[in-house]
Amino acid sequence: DIKAFSKELSKHLKNITLSTQHSDLSGYELIDIVEKYNGILIPAHAFTPHKSYYGNCVDRLQYIFKEKFDKIFAIELGLSSDTSLADEISELETRTFLTNSDAHSLPRIAREYNKMLVEDISFKEIVKAIKNEDGRKILANYGLDPKLGKYHRSFCEDCNDSIEITEAATTCPRCGGVNITFGVFDRIELIKDKKESKSPKHRPPYIYQVPLTFIPGVGGKTIDKLLDNFETEMNILHKASQDDIEAVVGEKIAKNIINATTGNAKVHSGGGGVYGKVTI
Ligand SMILES: [Zn+2]
Ligand SMILES: [Zn+2]
């Protein structure tokens, strides 16, 4: 039904063939159109500062979707948040979390992904998994350490750096300025209604994954070499041993990769549209 959906939606958009279009529709209205064509509506990167429901519109999705909120089965966490952060908001306890790659270019596919239990690969089965129905479910979320995301922390546009204080940053502690692009962490800190993050029983594990391009010393040539040997990035990040990797790219880079993939690297938080940085 995607063609019919697009046709109807093109009445509300300037150019249906481009991504990220402005529309006069509210989420409350949009969900009816989505349902009419047998789709489901999943708010994307729900916490980012410029274009998202929590980041830019409301403290609760309930305020937007009202009595239709029970038709929102899932939210997409986005690169700058993770399960633990999102589970600080109680209305999300009964929703599924998706970790999608938001890949606007091919190499970025699978920088985040969901492991699902389904009978076959079909839209119907995937919807069941998202709804947590008939035993179908999300088994695990694989995603970035949210600190690596582009909007994890508030960012001072004057100092040109993210602000890594423990509380929500609404002003810059360096220059005192208020020219701030809000961070996902900071936004959740302000709107959360739970004292601490506690995930419901149905919540699958969130497994951190550091894409190779984030790891210091790993450039294009090194990645090509690694892929020649291990075939996929997932094999390198989740299966290869330090010895295996060392045999291909040497001790120093192997150590960096292992530190990054086992959570033993320091990360400078991203913000303001700039990705976080792994510093070994
Ligand atoms: Zn996107
Ligand atoms: Zn500043």
PDB file of C-alpha atoms and ligand atoms in Angstrom:
ATOM      1  CA  ASP A   1       0.000   0.000   0.000  1.00  0.00           C
ATOM      2  CA  ILE A   2       3.052   2.244  -0.076  1.00  0.00           C
ATOM      3  CA  LYS A   3       2.170   3.825  -3.450  1.00  0.00           C
ATOM      4  CA  ALA A   4      -1.323   4.768  -2.338  1.00  0.00           C
ATOM      5  CA  PHE A   5       0.133   6.067   0.915  1.00  0.00           C
ATOM      6  CA  SER A   6       2.641   8.228  -0.957  1.00  0.00           C
ATOM      7  CA  LYS A   7      -0.087   9.537  -3.227  1.00  0.00           C
ATOM      8  CA  GLU A   8      -2.213  10.613  -0.312  1.00  0.00           C
ATOM      9  CA  LEU A   9       0.742  12.062   1.548  1.00  0.00           C
ATOM     10  CA  SER A  10       1.864  14.078  -1.476  1.00  0.00           C
ATOM     11  CA  LYS A  11      -1.182  16.285  -0.847  1.00  0.00           C
ATOM     12  CA  HIS A  12       0.508  17.368   2.369  1.00  0.00           C
ATOM     13  CA  LEU A  13       4.090  17.712   1.102  1.00  0.00           C
ATOM     14  CA  LYS A  14       5.869  19.903  -1.443  1.00  0.00           C
ATOM     15  CA  ASN A  15       8.004  17.146  -2.931  1.00  0.00           C
ATOM     16  CA  ILE A  16       7.259  13.535  -2.056  1.00  0.00           C
ATOM     17  CA  THR A  17      10.485  12.303  -3.706  1.00  0.00           C
ATOM     18  CA  LEU A  18      12.779  14.077  -1.218  1.00  0.00           C
ATOM     19  CA  SER A  19      13.461  12.890   2.309  1.00  0.00           C
ATOM     20  CA  THR A  20      12.813  14.960   5.427  1.00  0.00           C
ATOM     21  CA  GLN A  21       9.967  17.075   4.136  1.00  0.00           C
ATOM     22  CA  HIS A  22       7.951  19.590   6.077  1.00  0.00           C
ATOM     23  CA  SER A  23       4.278  18.802   6.270  1.00  0.00           C
ATOM     24  CA  ASP A  24       1.191  20.479   7.646  1.00  0.00           C
ATOM     25  CA  LEU A  25       0.039  17.177   9.179  1.00  0.00           C
ATOM     26  CA  SER A  26       0.224  16.549  12.888  1.00  0.00           C
ATOM     27  CA  GLY A  27       1.183  13.127  14.210  1.00  0.00           C
ATOM     28  CA  TYR A  28      -2.363  12.830  15.445  1.00  0.00           C
ATOM     29  CA  GLU A  29      -3.682  13.148  11.880  1.00  0.00           C
ATOM     30  CA  LEU A  30      -0.850  11.234  10.234  1.00  0.00           C
ATOM     31  CA  ILE A  31      -1.457   8.071  12.205  1.00  0.00           C
ATOM     32  CA  ASP A  32      -4.915   7.731  10.621  1.00  0.00           C
ATOM     33  CA  ILE A  33      -3.443   7.910   7.116  1.00  0.00           C
ATOM     34  CA  VAL A  34      -0.754   5.387   8.038  1.00  0.00           C
ATOM     35  CA  GLU A  35      -3.382   3.016   9.430  1.00  0.00           C
ATOM     36  CA  LYS A  36      -5.607   3.399   6.384  1.00  0.00           C
ATOM     37  CA  TYR A  37      -2.803   1.912   4.290  1.00  0.00           C
ATOM     38  CA  ASN A  38      -1.956  -0.791   6.828  1.00  0.00           C
ATOM     39  CA  GLY A  39       1.247   0.740   8.089  1.00  0.00           C
ATOM     40  CA  ILE A  40       2.448   1.485  11.573  1.00  0.00           C
ATOM     41  CA  LEU A  41       3.808   4.797  12.746  1.00  0.00           C
ATOM     42  CA  ILE A  42       7.115   4.834  14.614  1.00  0.00           C
ATOM     43  CA  PRO A  43       8.516   8.182  15.771  1.00  0.00           C
ATOM     44  CA  ALA A  44      12.085   8.389  14.439  1.00  0.00           C
ATOM     45  CA  HIS A  45      15.121   9.388  16.525  1.00  0.00           C
ATOM     46  CA  ALA A  46      12.640  10.442  19.168  1.00  0.00           C
ATOM     47  CA  PHE A  47      14.923  12.703  21.234  1.00  0.00           C
ATOM     48  CA  THR A  48      17.087  14.676  18.790  1.00  0.00           C
ATOM     49  CA  PRO A  49      16.982  18.469  19.085  1.00  0.00           C
ATOM     50  CA  HIS A  50      15.845  19.646  15.643  1.00  0.00           C
ATOM     51  CA  LYS A  51      13.320  17.169  14.302  1.00  0.00           C
ATOM     52  CA  SER A  52      11.798  14.900  16.874  1.00  0.00           C
ATOM     53  CA  TYR A  53       8.839  14.600  19.186  1.00  0.00           C
ATOM     54  CA  TYR A  54      10.575  14.608  22.545  1.00  0.00           C
ATOM     55  CA  GLY A  55      13.482  16.733  21.387  1.00  0.00           C
ATOM     56  CA  ASN A  56      11.538  19.499  19.800  1.00  0.00           C
ATOM     57  CA  CYS A  57       7.840  19.240  20.608  1.00  0.00           C
ATOM     58  CA  VAL A  58       6.606  17.706  23.835  1.00  0.00           C
ATOM     59  CA  ASP A  59       7.546  16.064  27.116  1.00  0.00           C
ATOM     60  CA  ARG A  60       5.107  13.193  26.525  1.00  0.00           C
ATOM     61  CA  LEU A  61       4.018  11.492  23.302  1.00  0.00           C
ATOM     62  CA  GLN A  62       0.640  11.094  24.954  1.00  0.00           C
ATOM     63  CA  TYR A  63       0.088  14.847  24.471  1.00  0.00           C
ATOM     64  CA  ILE A  64       0.357  14.447  20.704  1.00  0.00           C
ATOM     65  CA  PHE A  65      -1.366  11.151  20.062  1.00  0.00           C
ATOM     66  CA  LYS A  66      -3.962  11.374  22.861  1.00  0.00           C
ATOM     67  CA  GLU A  67      -6.372   8.423  22.680  1.00  0.00           C
ATOM     68  CA  LYS A  68      -4.417   7.082  19.697  1.00  0.00           C
ATOM     69  CA  PHE A  69      -1.217   6.679  21.720  1.00  0.00           C
ATOM     70  CA  ASP A  70      -1.857   2.935  22.123  1.00  0.00           C
ATOM     71  CA  LYS A  71      -1.242   2.677  18.366  1.00  0.00           C
ATOM     72  CA  ILE A  72       2.336   3.827  18.813  1.00  0.00           C
ATOM     73  CA  PHE A  73       3.964   0.459  19.402  1.00  0.00           C
ATOM     74  CA  ALA A  74       7.566   1.574  19.190  1.00  0.00           C
ATOM     75  CA  ILE A  75       9.969   4.467  19.026  1.00  0.00           C
ATOM     76  CA  GLU A  76      13.329   4.643  17.309  1.00  0.00           C
ATOM     77  CA  LEU A  77      15.970   5.542  19.875  1.00  0.00           C
ATOM     78  CA  GLY A  78      18.299   7.341  17.499  1.00  0.00           C
ATOM     79  CA  LEU A  79      22.083   7.260  17.571  1.00  0.00           C
ATOM     80  CA  SER A  80      22.465   9.594  20.549  1.00  0.00           C
ATOM     81  CA  SER A  81      20.361   7.627  23.035  1.00  0.00           C
ATOM     82  CA  ASP A  82      20.093   4.072  24.279  1.00  0.00           C
ATOM     83  CA  THR A  83      17.688   1.867  26.194  1.00  0.00           C
ATOM     84  CA  SER A  84      18.873   2.998  29.583  1.00  0.00           C
ATOM     85  CA  LEU A  85      18.236   6.678  28.763  1.00  0.00           C
ATOM     86  CA  ALA A  86      14.840   6.087  27.166  1.00  0.00           C
ATOM     87  CA  ASP A  87      13.711   3.972  30.111  1.00  0.00           C
ATOM     88  CA  GLU A  88      13.755   7.094  32.273  1.00  0.00           C
ATOM     89  CA  ILE A  89      10.379   8.019  30.759  1.00  0.00           C
ATOM     90  CA  SER A  90       7.539   5.904  32.102  1.00  0.00           C
ATOM     91  CA  GLU A  91       5.152   6.150  29.141  1.00  0.00           C
ATOM     92  CA  LEU A  92       7.767   4.255  27.101  1.00  0.00           C
ATOM     93  CA  GLU A  93       7.827   1.193  29.348  1.00  0.00           C
ATOM     94  CA  THR A  94       5.183  -0.534  27.253  1.00  0.00           C
ATOM     95  CA  ARG A  95       6.751   0.429  23.907  1.00  0.00           C
ATOM     96  CA  THR A  96       9.342  -1.362  21.858  1.00  0.00           C
ATOM     97  CA  PHE A  97      12.692   0.333  21.260  1.00  0.00           C
ATOM     98  CA  LEU A  98      14.170   0.162  17.773  1.00  0.00           C
ATOM     99  CA  THR A  99      17.774   0.832  16.933  1.00  0.00           C
ATOM    100  CA  ASN A 100      17.806   1.626  13.230  1.00  0.00           C
ATOM    101  CA  SER A 101      20.844   2.863  11.379  1.00  0.00           C
ATOM    102  CA  ASP A 102      19.253   6.069   9.978  1.00  0.00           C
ATOM    103  CA  ALA A 103      21.655   5.424   7.122  1.00  0.00           C
ATOM    104  CA  HIS A 104      21.444   8.155   4.538  1.00  0.00           C
ATOM    105  CA  SER A 105      24.313   6.495   2.695  1.00  0.00           C
ATOM    106  CA  LEU A 106      25.208   2.857   2.075  1.00  0.00           C
ATOM    107  CA  PRO A 107      28.305   2.428   4.269  1.00  0.00           C
ATOM    108  CA  ARG A 108      26.292   3.512   7.299  1.00  0.00           C
ATOM    109  CA  ILE A 109      23.805   0.683   7.075  1.00  0.00           C
ATOM    110  CA  ALA A 110      23.992  -1.507  10.207  1.00  0.00           C
ATOM    111  CA  ARG A 111      25.783   1.018  12.362  1.00  0.00           C
ATOM    112  CA  GLU A 112      22.695   0.258  14.455  1.00  0.00           C
ATOM    113  CA  TYR A 113      20.305  -2.661  13.973  1.00  0.00           C
ATOM    114  CA  ASN A 114      17.742  -4.875  15.707  1.00  0.00           C
ATOM    115  CA  LYS A 115      17.960  -8.619  16.173  1.00  0.00           C
ATOM    116  CA  MET A 116      14.439 -10.027  15.832  1.00  0.00           C
ATOM    117  CA  LEU A 117      12.761 -13.352  16.414  1.00  0.00           C
ATOM    118  CA  VAL A 118      10.413 -13.933  13.459  1.00  0.00           C
ATOM    119  CA  GLU A 119       9.006 -16.872  11.502  1.00  0.00           C
ATOM    120  CA  ASP A 120       9.952 -15.427   8.129  1.00  0.00           C
ATOM    121  CA  ILE A 121      11.169 -12.138   6.778  1.00  0.00           C
ATOM    122  CA  SER A 122       7.962 -10.330   5.926  1.00  0.00           C
ATOM    123  CA  PHE A 123       6.329  -7.061   6.857  1.00  0.00           C
ATOM    124  CA  LYS A 124       3.689  -8.958   8.819  1.00  0.00           C
ATOM    125  CA  GLU A 125       6.225 -10.795  10.942  1.00  0.00           C
ATOM    126  CA  ILE A 126       8.310  -7.709  11.583  1.00  0.00           C
ATOM    127  CA  VAL A 127       5.222  -5.831  12.733  1.00  0.00           C
ATOM    128  CA  LYS A 128       4.466  -8.720  15.086  1.00  0.00           C
ATOM    129  CA  ALA A 129       7.974  -8.518  16.516  1.00  0.00           C
ATOM    130  CA  ILE A 130       7.600  -4.778  17.004  1.00  0.00           C
ATOM    131  CA  LYS A 131       4.258  -5.361  18.756  1.00  0.00           C
ATOM    132  CA  ASN A 132       5.777  -8.144  20.859  1.00  0.00           C
ATOM    133  CA  GLU A 133       3.029 -10.466  19.636  1.00  0.00           C
ATOM    134  CA  ASP A 134       2.687 -14.277  19.351  1.00  0.00           C
ATOM    135  CA  GLY A 135       6.183 -14.854  20.684  1.00  0.00           C
ATOM    136  CA  ARG A 136       7.772 -12.658  18.001  1.00  0.00           C
ATOM    137  CA  LYS A 137      10.043 -10.073  19.539  1.00  0.00           C
ATOM    138  CA  ILE A 138      13.149  -7.948  19.447  1.00  0.00           C
ATOM    139  CA  LEU A 139      15.939 -10.104  20.865  1.00  0.00           C
ATOM    140  CA  ALA A 140      18.586  -7.403  21.086  1.00  0.00           C
ATOM    141  CA  ASN A 141      19.294  -3.831  20.108  1.00  0.00           C
ATOM    142  CA  TYR A 142      22.722  -3.171  18.628  1.00  0.00           C
ATOM    143  CA  GLY A 143      23.687   0.447  18.646  1.00  0.00           C
ATOM    144  CA  LEU A 144      26.300   3.107  19.158  1.00  0.00           C
ATOM    145  CA  ASP A 145      27.427   4.110  22.570  1.00  0.00           C
ATOM    146  CA  PRO A 146      25.088   7.125  22.653  1.00  0.00           C
ATOM    147  CA  LYS A 147      28.045   9.372  23.490  1.00  0.00           C
ATOM    148  CA  LEU A 148      29.196   8.815  19.912  1.00  0.00           C
ATOM    149  CA  GLY A 149      25.974  10.209  18.476  1.00  0.00           C
ATOM    150  CA  LYS A 150      25.809  13.666  16.914  1.00  0.00           C
ATOM    151  CA  TYR A 151      23.415  15.067  19.475  1.00  0.00           C
ATOM    152  CA  HIS A 152      24.227  13.282  22.726  1.00  0.00           C
ATOM    153  CA  ARG A 153      25.137  16.329  24.822  1.00  0.00           C
ATOM    154  CA  SER A 154      24.222  19.971  24.709  1.00  0.00           C
ATOM    155  CA  PHE A 155      26.624  21.881  22.497  1.00  0.00           C
ATOM    156  CA  CYS A 156      27.816  25.460  22.900  1.00  0.00           C
ATOM    157  CA  GLU A 157      27.776  27.036  19.436  1.00  0.00           C
ATOM    158  CA  ASP A 158      30.142  29.791  20.643  1.00  0.00           C
ATOM    159  CA  CYS A 159      32.797  27.490  22.166  1.00  0.00           C
ATOM    160  CA  ASN A 160      32.130  24.935  19.439  1.00  0.00           C
ATOM    161  CA  ASP A 161      32.245  22.012  21.847  1.00  0.00           C
ATOM    162  CA  SER A 162      29.871  19.724  23.684  1.00  0.00           C
ATOM    163  CA  ILE A 163      29.276  20.206  27.402  1.00  0.00           C
ATOM    164  CA  GLU A 164      30.005  17.153  29.537  1.00  0.00           C
ATOM    165  CA  ILE A 165      28.664  18.114  32.957  1.00  0.00           C
ATOM    166  CA  THR A 166      26.676  15.565  34.967  1.00  0.00           C
ATOM    167  CA  GLU A 167      23.391  17.490  34.947  1.00  0.00           C
ATOM    168  CA  ALA A 168      21.383  18.859  32.035  1.00  0.00           C
ATOM    169  CA  ALA A 169      23.301  21.699  30.389  1.00  0.00           C
ATOM    170  CA  THR A 170      21.106  24.648  29.463  1.00  0.00           C
ATOM    171  CA  THR A 171      23.883  27.218  29.575  1.00  0.00           C
ATOM    172  CA  CYS A 172      27.580  26.859  28.815  1.00  0.00           C
ATOM    173  CA  PRO A 173      29.796  26.538  31.905  1.00  0.00           C
ATOM    174  CA  ARG A 174      32.825  27.706  29.892  1.00  0.00           C
ATOM    175  CA  CYS A 175      31.562  30.998  28.459  1.00  0.00           C
ATOM    176  CA  GLY A 176      28.232  31.391  30.267  1.00  0.00           C
ATOM    177  CA  GLY A 177      26.495  31.622  26.902  1.00  0.00           C
ATOM    178  CA  VAL A 178      23.043  30.377  26.009  1.00  0.00           C
ATOM    179  CA  ASN A 179      23.708  29.751  22.323  1.00  0.00           C
ATOM    180  CA  ILE A 180      23.136  26.051  22.920  1.00  0.00           C
ATOM    181  CA  THR A 181      22.015  23.187  20.739  1.00  0.00           C
ATOM    182  CA  PHE A 182      20.325  20.820  23.124  1.00  0.00           C
ATOM    183  CA  GLY A 183      21.591  17.298  23.648  1.00  0.00           C
ATOM    184  CA  VAL A 184      19.526  14.138  23.866  1.00  0.00           C
ATOM    185  CA  PHE A 185      20.953  13.297  27.291  1.00  0.00           C
ATOM    186  CA  ASP A 186      20.189  16.806  28.530  1.00  0.00           C
ATOM    187  CA  ARG A 187      16.680  16.800  27.094  1.00  0.00           C
ATOM    188  CA  ILE A 188      15.833  13.443  28.711  1.00  0.00           C
ATOM    189  CA  GLU A 189      17.321  14.678  31.973  1.00  0.00           C
ATOM    190  CA  LEU A 190      14.823  17.577  31.881  1.00  0.00           C
ATOM    191  CA  ILE A 191      11.690  15.653  30.881  1.00  0.00           C
ATOM    192  CA  LYS A 192      12.176  12.299  32.620  1.00  0.00           C
ATOM    193  CA  ASP A 193       9.620  11.220  35.219  1.00  0.00           C
ATOM    194  CA  LYS A 194      11.492   8.269  36.729  1.00  0.00           C
ATOM    195  CA  LYS A 195      14.072   8.685  39.482  1.00  0.00           C
ATOM    196  CA  GLU A 196      16.358   6.170  37.886  1.00  0.00           C
ATOM    197  CA  SER A 197      16.423   4.194  34.700  1.00  0.00           C
ATOM    198  CA  LYS A 198      14.697   0.880  35.155  1.00  0.00           C
ATOM    199  CA  SER A 199      13.825  -1.286  32.183  1.00  0.00           C
ATOM    200  CA  PRO A 200      10.683  -3.424  32.119  1.00  0.00           C
ATOM    201  CA  LYS A 201      11.043  -7.208  31.955  1.00  0.00           C
ATOM    202  CA  HIS A 202      10.311  -7.470  28.231  1.00  0.00           C
ATOM    203  CA  ARG A 203      13.176  -5.128  27.332  1.00  0.00           C
ATOM    204  CA  PRO A 204      15.974  -6.847  25.356  1.00  0.00           C
ATOM    205  CA  PRO A 205      19.640  -6.033  25.975  1.00  0.00           C
ATOM    206  CA  TYR A 206      21.217  -3.016  24.294  1.00  0.00           C
ATOM    207  CA  ILE A 207      24.606  -4.014  22.950  1.00  0.00           C
ATOM    208  CA  TYR A 208      27.092  -1.244  22.253  1.00  0.00           C
ATOM    209  CA  GLN A 209      28.725  -1.290  18.891  1.00  0.00           C
ATOM    210  CA  VAL A 210      31.506   1.051  17.804  1.00  0.00           C
ATOM    211  CA  PRO A 211      31.751   1.298  14.015  1.00  0.00           C
ATOM    212  CA  LEU A 212      35.321   0.901  12.721  1.00  0.00           C
ATOM    213  CA  THR A 213      35.346   4.433  11.307  1.00  0.00           C
ATOM    214  CA  PHE A 214      35.158   5.773  14.885  1.00  0.00           C
ATOM    215  CA  ILE A 215      38.260   3.941  16.073  1.00  0.00           C
ATOM    216  CA  PRO A 216      41.540   5.922  16.198  1.00  0.00           C
ATOM    217  CA  GLY A 217      44.138   4.792  13.701  1.00  0.00           C
ATOM    218  CA  VAL A 218      41.613   2.915  11.604  1.00  0.00           C
ATOM    219  CA  GLY A 219      41.443   4.555   8.176  1.00  0.00           C
ATOM    220  CA  GLY A 220      40.084   3.447   4.834  1.00  0.00           C
ATOM    221  CA  LYS A 221      43.061   1.254   3.969  1.00  0.00           C
ATOM    222  CA  THR A 222      42.992  -0.521   7.317  1.00  0.00           C
ATOM    223  CA  ILE A 223      39.273  -1.149   6.978  1.00  0.00           C
ATOM    224  CA  ASP A 224      39.779  -2.634   3.500  1.00  0.00           C
ATOM    225  CA  LYS A 225      42.474  -4.941   4.868  1.00  0.00           C
ATOM    226  CA  LEU A 226      40.257  -6.036   7.738  1.00  0.00           C
ATOM    227  CA  LEU A 227      37.289  -6.649   5.431  1.00  0.00           C
ATOM    228  CA  ASP A 228      39.459  -8.713   3.076  1.00  0.00           C
ATOM    229  CA  ASN A 229      40.221 -11.001   6.008  1.00  0.00           C
ATOM    230  CA  PHE A 230      37.022 -11.052   8.035  1.00  0.00           C
ATOM    231  CA  GLU A 231      34.462 -10.269   5.291  1.00  0.00           C
ATOM    232  CA  THR A 232      32.075  -8.180   7.371  1.00  0.00           C
ATOM    233  CA  GLU A 233      32.386  -5.397   9.906  1.00  0.00           C
ATOM    234  CA  MET A 234      30.188  -7.422  12.290  1.00  0.00           C
ATOM    235  CA  ASN A 235      32.721 -10.263  12.256  1.00  0.00           C
ATOM    236  CA  ILE A 236      35.464  -7.802  13.164  1.00  0.00           C
ATOM    237  CA  LEU A 237      33.478  -6.056  15.903  1.00  0.00           C
ATOM    238  CA  HIS A 238      31.770  -9.056  17.481  1.00  0.00           C
ATOM    239  CA  LYS A 239      33.682 -12.235  16.606  1.00  0.00           C
ATOM    240  CA  ALA A 240      37.365 -11.725  15.786  1.00  0.00           C
ATOM    241  CA  SER A 241      39.873 -12.107  18.635  1.00  0.00           C
ATOM    242  CA  GLN A 242      42.645  -9.633  19.367  1.00  0.00           C
ATOM    243  CA  ASP A 243      45.166 -12.128  17.967  1.00  0.00           C
ATOM    244  CA  ASP A 244      43.193 -12.535  14.747  1.00  0.00           C
ATOM    245  CA  ILE A 245      43.021  -8.779  14.260  1.00  0.00           C
ATOM    246  CA  GLU A 246      46.656  -8.276  15.258  1.00  0.00           C
ATOM    247  CA  ALA A 247      47.774 -10.710  12.581  1.00  0.00           C
ATOM    248  CA  VAL A 248      46.210  -8.445   9.960  1.00  0.00           C
ATOM    249  CA  VAL A 249      46.798  -4.879  11.143  1.00  0.00           C
ATOM    250  CA  GLY A 250      49.418  -5.069  13.881  1.00  0.00           C
ATOM    251  CA  GLU A 251      49.415  -4.752  17.642  1.00  0.00           C
ATOM    252  CA  LYS A 252      48.621  -1.067  18.099  1.00  0.00           C
ATOM    253  CA  ILE A 253      45.516  -0.895  15.925  1.00  0.00           C
ATOM    254  CA  ALA A 254      44.303  -4.272  17.191  1.00  0.00           C
ATOM    255  CA  LYS A 255      44.499  -2.944  20.722  1.00  0.00           C
ATOM    256  CA  ASN A 256      42.531   0.150  19.773  1.00  0.00           C
ATOM    257  CA  ILE A 257      39.824  -1.970  18.167  1.00  0.00           C
ATOM    258  CA  ILE A 258      39.556  -4.313  21.131  1.00  0.00           C
ATOM    259  CA  ASN A 259      39.479  -1.429  23.618  1.00  0.00           C
ATOM    260  CA  ALA A 260      36.741   0.294  21.641  1.00  0.00           C
ATOM    261  CA  THR A 261      34.611  -2.825  21.197  1.00  0.00           C
ATOM    262  CA  THR A 262      34.896  -3.941  24.818  1.00  0.00           C
ATOM    263  CA  GLY A 263      33.961  -0.574  26.288  1.00  0.00           C
ATOM    264  CA  ASN A 264      37.489   0.203  27.457  1.00  0.00           C
ATOM    265  CA  ALA A 265      38.007   3.350  25.446  1.00  0.00           C
ATOM    266  CA  LYS A 266      37.232   6.889  26.529  1.00  0.00           C
ATOM    267  CA  VAL A 267      34.630   8.734  24.548  1.00  0.00           C
ATOM    268  CA  HIS A 268      34.272  12.498  24.173  1.00  0.00           C
ATOM    269  CA  SER A 269      30.547  13.095  23.740  1.00  0.00           C
ATOM    270  CA  GLY A 270      29.133  14.288  20.475  1.00  0.00           C
ATOM    271  CA  GLY A 271      26.794  17.264  20.233  1.00  0.00           C
ATOM    272  CA  GLY A 272      25.535  20.005  17.934  1.00  0.00           C
ATOM    273  CA  GLY A 273      25.713  17.745  14.891  1.00  0.00           C
ATOM    274  CA  VAL A 274      29.288  16.581  15.541  1.00  0.00           C
ATOM    275  CA  TYR A 275      29.849  12.893  16.265  1.00  0.00           C
ATOM    276  CA  GLY A 276      31.493  11.837  19.503  1.00  0.00           C
ATOM    277  CA  LYS A 277      35.132  10.795  19.464  1.00  0.00           C
ATOM    278  CA  VAL A 278      36.820   7.674  20.761  1.00  0.00           C
ATOM    279  CA  THR A 279      40.021   8.612  22.530  1.00  0.00           C
ATOM    280  CA  ILE A 280      42.006   5.541  23.517  1.00  0.00           C
TER     281      ILE A 280
HETATM  282 ZN    ZN B   1      17.618  10.245   8.933  1.00  0.00          ZN
HETATM  283 ZN    ZN B   2      30.440  28.279  25.536  1.00  0.00          ZN
END
